[in-house]
Amino acid sequence: LNLEQQQFERYQSDAETLPLHFQKQTIVLTPKDIPSLPGVSVYLLHVTFNQEVNGISYVLNNGVHNVFHVLEVD
């Protein structure tokens, strides 16, 4: 995020879907690229919960359990 030049770059990792009952494991989320603009780096984590109905997975849209967390600002 470069506020002086009013520019930004956004890269994200692929989404990971985990079953409700799963074994404890390490998950590595790696972005597809690293931003090259000088300025502030903001690292975010978005967690959503899904509901399966008739074999189709739907995101719970009410937002009560979903999380959008700022991990770090550098």
XYZ file of N, CA and C in Angstrom:
222
model
N 0.857 -1.157 0.000
C 0.000 0.000 0.000
C 0.906 1.222 0.000
N 0.851 1.993 -1.069
C 1.670 3.199 -1.170
C 0.724 4.395 -1.215
N 0.580 5.059 -0.074
C -0.367 6.169 0.025
C 0.098 7.398 -0.743
N 1.405 7.615 -0.817
C 1.925 8.783 -1.537
C 1.607 8.707 -3.028
N 1.781 7.528 -3.613
C 1.530 7.346 -5.043
C 0.102 6.856 -5.319
N -0.674 6.646 -4.269
C -2.043 6.128 -4.372
C -2.092 4.845 -5.209
N -1.216 3.904 -4.855
C -1.137 2.620 -5.545
C -1.195 1.490 -4.521
N -1.617 0.343 -4.985
C -1.594 -0.837 -4.132
C -1.426 -2.082 -4.992
N -0.938 -3.127 -4.361
C -0.849 -4.449 -4.974
C -1.481 -5.430 -4.000
N -2.186 -6.410 -4.534
C -2.839 -7.402 -3.689
C -2.527 -8.787 -4.233
N -2.038 -9.630 -3.360
C -1.784 -11.026 -3.707
C -2.396 -11.888 -2.620
N -2.915 -13.025 -3.014
C -3.522 -13.903 -2.025
C -3.133 -15.347 -2.289
N -3.217 -16.136 -1.242
C -2.946 -17.565 -1.382
C -4.223 -18.260 -1.843
N -4.077 -19.497 -2.267
C -5.253 -20.292 -2.621
C -6.045 -20.587 -1.349
N -7.343 -20.665 -1.464
C -8.205 -20.971 -0.319
C -8.015 -22.425 0.099
N -8.093 -22.666 1.381
C -8.032 -24.016 1.933
C -9.383 -24.325 2.565
N -9.955 -25.460 2.239
C -11.216 -25.882 2.842
C -10.945 -27.088 3.724
N -11.321 -26.972 4.987
C -11.087 -28.043 5.950
C -12.427 -28.608 6.411
N -12.496 -29.916 6.642
C -13.737 -30.494 7.153
C -13.980 -30.053 8.596
N -15.215 -30.149 9.039
C -15.571 -29.733 10.390
C -14.780 -30.509 11.438
N -14.677 -31.809 11.271
C -13.929 -32.651 12.212
C -12.666 -33.119 11.497
N -11.547 -32.493 11.809
C -10.303 -32.860 11.144
C -9.189 -32.995 12.166
N -8.172 -33.754 11.800
C -7.002 -33.917 12.646
C -6.220 -32.611 12.682
N -5.626 -32.305 13.812
C -4.788 -31.114 13.927
C -3.648 -31.223 12.916
N -3.426 -30.150 12.171
C -2.381 -30.154 11.153
C -1.878 -28.734 10.922
N -0.730 -28.630 10.305
C -0.167 -27.330 9.951
C -0.618 -26.976 8.545
N -1.129 -25.769 8.391
C -1.569 -25.284 7.086
C -0.651 -24.136 6.694
N -0.107 -24.191 5.499
C 0.771 -23.131 5.006
C 0.038 -22.388 3.901
N -0.157 -21.095 4.103
C -0.802 -20.243 3.107
C 0.277 -19.367 2.487
N 0.544 -19.567 1.214
C 1.605 -18.843 0.523
C 1.003 -18.026 -0.610
N 1.224 -16.699 -0.604
C 0.687 -15.888 -1.706
C 1.359 -16.246 -3.022
N 0.666 -15.994 -4.122
C 1.183 -16.319 -5.453
C 2.395 -15.468 -5.828
N 2.516 -14.283 -5.249
C 3.642 -13.395 -5.533
C 3.831 -12.471 -4.340
N 4.937 -11.745 -4.314
C 5.240 -10.782 -3.259
C 5.092 -9.385 -3.847
N 4.331 -8.491 -3.193
C 4.196 -7.121 -3.711
C 5.550 -6.433 -3.821
N 5.725 -5.655 -4.882
C 7.012 -4.993 -5.112
C 6.964 -3.491 -4.861
N 5.790 -2.930 -4.634
C 5.693 -1.495 -4.372
C 6.302 -1.152 -3.017
N 7.009 -0.022 -2.935
C 7.462 0.423 -1.618
C 6.260 0.948 -0.837
N 6.311 0.843 0.464
C 5.219 1.356 1.281
C 4.869 0.400 2.400
N 3.643 0.443 2.837
C 3.159 -0.343 3.964
C 2.648 -1.695 3.467
N 3.032 -2.752 4.168
C 2.507 -4.092 3.876
C 1.485 -4.445 4.947
N 0.337 -4.935 4.522
C -0.727 -5.339 5.437
C -1.016 -6.814 5.178
N -0.954 -7.620 6.229
C -1.192 -9.055 6.120
C -2.528 -9.371 6.782
N -3.428 -9.990 6.014
C -4.789 -10.246 6.472
C -5.102 -11.733 6.414
N -5.991 -12.168 7.273
C -6.478 -13.547 7.261
C -8.002 -13.508 7.260
N -8.604 -14.207 6.299
C -10.063 -14.256 6.189
C -10.506 -15.694 6.412
N -11.303 -15.908 7.438
C -11.815 -17.240 7.757
C -13.329 -17.213 7.611
N -13.855 -18.129 6.817
C -15.307 -18.239 6.670
C -15.735 -19.661 7.000
N -16.966 -19.791 7.407
C -17.536 -21.100 7.691
C -18.602 -21.400 6.650
N -18.618 -22.642 6.212
C -19.558 -23.074 5.181
C -20.586 -24.024 5.769
N -21.676 -24.135 5.076
C -22.743 -25.067 5.427
C -23.036 -25.902 4.189
N -23.116 -27.201 4.367
C -23.400 -28.066 3.224
C -24.877 -28.446 3.213
N -25.528 -28.176 2.087
C -26.937 -28.511 1.907
C -27.068 -29.275 0.593
N -27.587 -30.482 0.663
C -27.761 -31.326 -0.528
C -26.466 -31.473 -1.325
N -25.339 -31.609 -0.609
C -24.055 -31.821 -1.265
C -23.400 -30.574 -1.816
N -24.004 -29.401 -1.612
C -23.430 -28.140 -2.094
C -23.015 -27.304 -0.894
N -21.787 -26.782 -0.932
C -21.243 -25.982 0.164
C -21.568 -24.505 -0.044
N -22.180 -23.889 0.973
C -22.543 -22.475 0.927
C -21.838 -21.733 2.057
N -21.343 -20.536 1.785
C -20.728 -19.704 2.823
C -21.830 -19.165 3.722
N -21.591 -19.186 5.033
C -22.540 -18.580 5.968
C -22.405 -17.070 5.851
N -23.418 -16.423 5.329
C -23.341 -14.996 5.015
C -23.741 -14.069 6.151
N -24.232 -14.597 7.264
C -24.658 -13.698 8.329
C -23.474 -13.046 9.045
N -22.278 -13.585 8.890
C -21.072 -12.963 9.426
C -20.831 -13.170 10.906
N -21.711 -13.866 11.598
C -21.560 -14.049 13.038
C -20.286 -14.825 13.372
N -19.954 -15.830 12.580
C -18.805 -16.679 12.874
C -17.606 -16.407 11.964
N -17.772 -15.638 10.914
C -16.690 -15.378 9.976
C -15.718 -14.352 10.556
N -14.451 -14.441 10.144
C -13.404 -13.582 10.700
C -12.602 -12.957 9.574
N -12.330 -11.678 9.695
C -11.388 -10.981 8.818
C -10.417 -10.300 9.764
N -9.190 -10.820 9.865
C -8.253 -10.418 10.906
C -7.008 -9.778 10.301
N -6.579 -8.662 10.863
C -5.315 -8.034 10.475
C -4.219 -8.729 11.275
N -3.357 -9.480 10.586
C -2.287 -10.209 11.254
C -1.101 -9.318 11.575
N -0.750 -8.456 10.616
C 0.442 -7.617 10.794
C 0.390 -6.439 9.837
N 0.929 -5.317 10.282
C 1.131 -4.146 9.432
C 2.608 -3.826 9.530
N 3.275 -3.812 8.380
C 4.729 -3.648 8.363
C 5.084 -2.405 7.578
